[in-house]
Short mmCIF file of C-alpha atoms in Angstrom, two decimals:
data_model
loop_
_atom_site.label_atom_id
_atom_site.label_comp_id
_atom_site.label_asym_id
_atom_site.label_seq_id
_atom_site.Cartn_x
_atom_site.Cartn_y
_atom_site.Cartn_z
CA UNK A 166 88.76 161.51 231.95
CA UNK A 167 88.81 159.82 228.12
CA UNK A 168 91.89 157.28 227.79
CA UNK A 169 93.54 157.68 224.58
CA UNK A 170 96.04 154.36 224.05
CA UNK A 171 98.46 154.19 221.01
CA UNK A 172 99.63 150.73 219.60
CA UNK A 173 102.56 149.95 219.67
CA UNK A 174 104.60 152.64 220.89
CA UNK A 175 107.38 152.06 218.58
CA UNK A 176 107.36 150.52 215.06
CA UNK A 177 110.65 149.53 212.55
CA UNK A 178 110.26 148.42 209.52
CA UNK A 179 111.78 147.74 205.99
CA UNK A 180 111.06 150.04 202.96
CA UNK A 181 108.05 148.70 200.98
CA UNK A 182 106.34 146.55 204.32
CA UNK A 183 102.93 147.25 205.57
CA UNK A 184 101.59 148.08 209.25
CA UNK A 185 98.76 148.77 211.04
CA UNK A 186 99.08 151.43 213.90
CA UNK A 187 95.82 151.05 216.71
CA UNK A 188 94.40 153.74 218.55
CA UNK A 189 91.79 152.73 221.60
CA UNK A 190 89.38 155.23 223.43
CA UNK A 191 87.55 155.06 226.61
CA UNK A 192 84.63 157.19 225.48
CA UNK A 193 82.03 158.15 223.21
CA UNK A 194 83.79 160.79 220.89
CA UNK A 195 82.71 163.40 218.59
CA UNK A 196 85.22 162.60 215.74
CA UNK A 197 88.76 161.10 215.61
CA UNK A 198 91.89 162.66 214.13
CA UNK A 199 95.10 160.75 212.56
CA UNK A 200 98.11 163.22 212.60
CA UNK A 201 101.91 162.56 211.32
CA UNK A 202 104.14 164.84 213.06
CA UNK A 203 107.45 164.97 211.00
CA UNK A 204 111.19 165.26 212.44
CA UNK A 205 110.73 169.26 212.31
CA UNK A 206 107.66 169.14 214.46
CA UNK A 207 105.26 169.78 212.36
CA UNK A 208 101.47 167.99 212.53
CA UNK A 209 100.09 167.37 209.08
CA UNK A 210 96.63 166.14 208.99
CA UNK A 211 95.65 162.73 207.77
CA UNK A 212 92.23 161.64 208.52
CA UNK A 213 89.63 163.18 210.07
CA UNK A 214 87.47 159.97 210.26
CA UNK A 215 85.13 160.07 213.74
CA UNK A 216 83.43 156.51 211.77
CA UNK A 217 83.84 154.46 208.86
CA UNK A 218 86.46 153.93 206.48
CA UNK A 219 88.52 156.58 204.38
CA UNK A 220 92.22 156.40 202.06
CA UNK A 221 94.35 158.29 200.55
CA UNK A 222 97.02 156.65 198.63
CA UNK A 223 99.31 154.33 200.30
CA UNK A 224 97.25 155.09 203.65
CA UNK A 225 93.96 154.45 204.95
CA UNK A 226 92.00 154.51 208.12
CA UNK A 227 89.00 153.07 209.73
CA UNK A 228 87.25 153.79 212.90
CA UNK A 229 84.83 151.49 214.51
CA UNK A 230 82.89 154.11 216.88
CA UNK A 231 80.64 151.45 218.28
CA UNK A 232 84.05 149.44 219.64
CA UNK A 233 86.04 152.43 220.51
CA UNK A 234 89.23 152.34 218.11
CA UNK A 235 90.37 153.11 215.01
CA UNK A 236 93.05 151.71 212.81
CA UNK A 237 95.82 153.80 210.21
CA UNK A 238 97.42 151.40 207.56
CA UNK A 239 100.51 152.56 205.99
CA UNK A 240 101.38 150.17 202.62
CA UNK A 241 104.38 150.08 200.87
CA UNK A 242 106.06 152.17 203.81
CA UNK A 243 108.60 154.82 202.63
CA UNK A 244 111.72 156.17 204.37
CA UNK A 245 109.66 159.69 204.32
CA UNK A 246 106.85 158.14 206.14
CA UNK A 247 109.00 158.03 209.14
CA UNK A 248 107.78 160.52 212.19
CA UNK A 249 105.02 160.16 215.12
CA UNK A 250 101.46 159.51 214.09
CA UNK A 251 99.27 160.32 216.74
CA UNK A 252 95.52 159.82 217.34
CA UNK A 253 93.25 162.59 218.35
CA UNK A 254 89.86 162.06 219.85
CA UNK A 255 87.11 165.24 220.28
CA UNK A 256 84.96 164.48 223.71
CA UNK A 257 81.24 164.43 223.37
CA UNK A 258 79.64 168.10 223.77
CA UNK A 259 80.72 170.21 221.07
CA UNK A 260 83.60 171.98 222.71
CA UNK A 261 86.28 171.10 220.08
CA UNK A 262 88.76 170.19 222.48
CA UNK A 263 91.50 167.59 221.04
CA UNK A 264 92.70 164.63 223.38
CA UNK A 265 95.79 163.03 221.74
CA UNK A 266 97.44 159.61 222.19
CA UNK A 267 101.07 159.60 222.93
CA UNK A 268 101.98 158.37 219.51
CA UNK A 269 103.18 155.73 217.72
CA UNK A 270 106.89 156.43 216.68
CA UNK A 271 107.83 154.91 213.10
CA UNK A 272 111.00 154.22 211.45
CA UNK A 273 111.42 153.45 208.01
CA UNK A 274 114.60 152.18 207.18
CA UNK A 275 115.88 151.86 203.21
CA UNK B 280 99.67 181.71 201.00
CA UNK B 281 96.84 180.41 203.47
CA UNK B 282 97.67 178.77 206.69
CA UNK B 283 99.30 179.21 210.58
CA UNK B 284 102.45 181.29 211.32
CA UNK B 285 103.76 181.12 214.58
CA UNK B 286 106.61 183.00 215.78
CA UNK B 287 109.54 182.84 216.85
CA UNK B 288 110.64 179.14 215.79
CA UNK B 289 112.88 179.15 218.78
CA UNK B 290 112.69 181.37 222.14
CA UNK B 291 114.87 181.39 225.45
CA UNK B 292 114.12 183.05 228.31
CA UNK B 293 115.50 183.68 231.80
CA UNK B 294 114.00 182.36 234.68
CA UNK B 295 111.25 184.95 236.09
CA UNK B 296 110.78 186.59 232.72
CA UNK B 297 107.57 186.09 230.97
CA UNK B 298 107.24 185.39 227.13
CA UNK B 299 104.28 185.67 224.59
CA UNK B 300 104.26 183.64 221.74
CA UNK B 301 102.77 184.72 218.61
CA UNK B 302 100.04 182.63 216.21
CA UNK B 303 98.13 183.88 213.13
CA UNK B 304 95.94 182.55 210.76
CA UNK B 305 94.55 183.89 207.39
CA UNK B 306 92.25 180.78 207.18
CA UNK B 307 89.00 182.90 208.88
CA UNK B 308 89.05 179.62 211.74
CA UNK B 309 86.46 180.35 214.28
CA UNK B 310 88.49 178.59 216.78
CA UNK B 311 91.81 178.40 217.87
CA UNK B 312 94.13 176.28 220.07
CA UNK B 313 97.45 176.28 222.12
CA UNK B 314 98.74 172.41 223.10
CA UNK B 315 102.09 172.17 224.72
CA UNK B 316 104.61 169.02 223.21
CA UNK B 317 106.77 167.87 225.76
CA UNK B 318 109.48 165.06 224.35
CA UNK B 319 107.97 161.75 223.64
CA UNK B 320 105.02 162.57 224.93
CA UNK B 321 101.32 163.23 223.16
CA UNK B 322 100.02 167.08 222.45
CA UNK B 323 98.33 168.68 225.73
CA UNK B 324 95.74 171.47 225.41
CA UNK B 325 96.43 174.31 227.50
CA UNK B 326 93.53 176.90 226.32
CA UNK B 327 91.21 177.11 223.18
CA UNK B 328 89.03 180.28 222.32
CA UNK B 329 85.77 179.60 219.76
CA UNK B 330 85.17 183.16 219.21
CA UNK B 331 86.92 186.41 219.43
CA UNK B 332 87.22 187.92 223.12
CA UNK B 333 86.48 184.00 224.39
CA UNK B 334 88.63 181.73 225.69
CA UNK B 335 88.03 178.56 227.80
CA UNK B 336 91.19 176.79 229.96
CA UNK B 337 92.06 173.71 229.00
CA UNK B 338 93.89 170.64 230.47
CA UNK B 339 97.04 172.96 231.89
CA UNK B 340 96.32 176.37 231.76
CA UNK B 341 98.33 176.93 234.85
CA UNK B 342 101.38 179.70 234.52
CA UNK B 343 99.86 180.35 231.16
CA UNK B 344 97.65 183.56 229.94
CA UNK B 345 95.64 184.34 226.34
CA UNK B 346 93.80 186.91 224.25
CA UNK B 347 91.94 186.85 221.63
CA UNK B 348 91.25 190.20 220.61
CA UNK B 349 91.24 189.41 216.62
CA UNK B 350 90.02 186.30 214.97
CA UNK B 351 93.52 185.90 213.14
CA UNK B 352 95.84 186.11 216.21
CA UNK B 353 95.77 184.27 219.36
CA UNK B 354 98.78 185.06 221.33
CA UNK B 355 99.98 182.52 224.30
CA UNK B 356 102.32 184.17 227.40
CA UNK B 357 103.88 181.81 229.24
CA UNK B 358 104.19 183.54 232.57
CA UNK B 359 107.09 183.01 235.57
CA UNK B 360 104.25 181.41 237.37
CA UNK B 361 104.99 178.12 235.09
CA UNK B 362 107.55 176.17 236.67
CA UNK B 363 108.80 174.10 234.05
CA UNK B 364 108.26 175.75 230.64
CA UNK B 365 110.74 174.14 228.36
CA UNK B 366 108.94 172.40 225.78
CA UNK B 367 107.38 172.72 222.44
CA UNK B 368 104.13 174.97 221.80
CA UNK B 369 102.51 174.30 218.79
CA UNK B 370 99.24 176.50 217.82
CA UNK B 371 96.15 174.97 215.78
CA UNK B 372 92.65 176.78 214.05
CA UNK B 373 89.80 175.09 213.21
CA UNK B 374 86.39 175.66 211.29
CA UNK B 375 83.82 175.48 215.00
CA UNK B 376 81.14 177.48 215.24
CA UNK B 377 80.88 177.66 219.31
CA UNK B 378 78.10 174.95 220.28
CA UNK B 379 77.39 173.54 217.46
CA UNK B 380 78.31 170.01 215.74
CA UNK B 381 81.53 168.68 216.19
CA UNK B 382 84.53 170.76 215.57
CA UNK B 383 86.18 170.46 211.82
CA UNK B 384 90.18 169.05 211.22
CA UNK B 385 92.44 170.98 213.06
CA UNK B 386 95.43 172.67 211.47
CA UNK B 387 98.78 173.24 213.43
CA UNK B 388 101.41 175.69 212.97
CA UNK B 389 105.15 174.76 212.38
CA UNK B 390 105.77 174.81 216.43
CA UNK B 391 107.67 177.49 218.82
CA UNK B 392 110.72 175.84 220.81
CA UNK B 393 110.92 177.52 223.70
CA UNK B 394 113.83 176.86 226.42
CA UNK B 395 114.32 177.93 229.72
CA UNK B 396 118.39 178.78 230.29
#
């Protein structure tokens, strides 16, 4: 079945620093998801981007469908932008089924 | 207020008992999803249903039984068959008309604990 490979796992930074979190699939997909998942659990939606290039505020994201990844930049990090941001991929065939990542976990530290 | 309940937040149960866990949405989503959270790991899809009275397994349906009698409500039972049930349920809708185009964002409920004593 589709890989779905999160980079890196784990991710600390300082208040106000930027980073780029990778996600890598094995297959043609029907769209991509970004999701933050906060410490209570619950997945808000931040892209649904299955090709080209979308932001809102301090984040953006880009997928390269051709070359199988997409990228999520976070700038001028906050503490509240701490939490798991997974990747989601939809296989080919219109069935709507998610395949997620196992995450990238990121601290923000003041 | 539009959007996914799912109740209860948390949920114990004895060994051999089963347990259905509740999800609604007023957001008139075709489609509807169950994914299972264990800790540090990714989201893993257990069943989705496009359309009322349909539903299609997903990646570890085992132990685990639906309905989807109303387009709002999409109840999950986790039944004694599943062996290792702790973990985190979380419940998502989605605009997916059954066949065609790629499904729209999907939107996730606030999450059902459930713990195995």
């Amino acid at each position: 079945g589709i890989q779905v490979e999160q980079s890196p796992p784990d991710l600390i930074l300082q208040e106000g620093a930027n980073s780029t979190l990778r996600c890598n699939f094995s297959d043609s997909v029907n769209n991509l998801q970004w999701f933050h998942q906060n410490p209570w659990g619950q997945l808000i939606n931040l892209f649904y981007i299955p090709s080209g290039t979308k932001q809102n505020g301090r984040l953006s994201a880009t997928t390269v469908a051709t070359e199988r990844y997409s990228l999520l930049y976070i700038s001028s990090s906050q503490t509240t932008d701490s939490g798991v941001y997974f990747c989601a991929v939809e296989l080919a065939g219109n069935t709507g089924k998610l395949i997620f990542g196992q995450g990238t976990t990121l601290q923000v530290k003041p | 207020d539009g959007g996914i309940t799912q109740s209860p937040k948390y949920l114990f149960r004895k060994e051999g008992q089963n347990v259905t866990l509740s999800c609604e949405q007023n957001l008139n989503h075709d489609a509807m999803y169950w994914y299972r959270q264990d800790p540090g790991q990714g989201l893993r899809l257990i069943y989705y249903s496009q359309i009322v009275n349909d539903f299609q397994k997903g990646d570890i349906a085992e132990g685990y039984s639906v309905s989807r009698e109303k387009k709002e409500s999409f109840p999950l039972t986790v039944t004694s068959a599943q062996k290792n049930p702790t973990a985190f349920y979380l419940c998502a809708s989605s605009i997916k008309v059954r066949g065609l185009g790629p499904a729209d964002t999907q939107y996730f409920g606030p999450g059902t604990r459930l713990t195995v004593l």
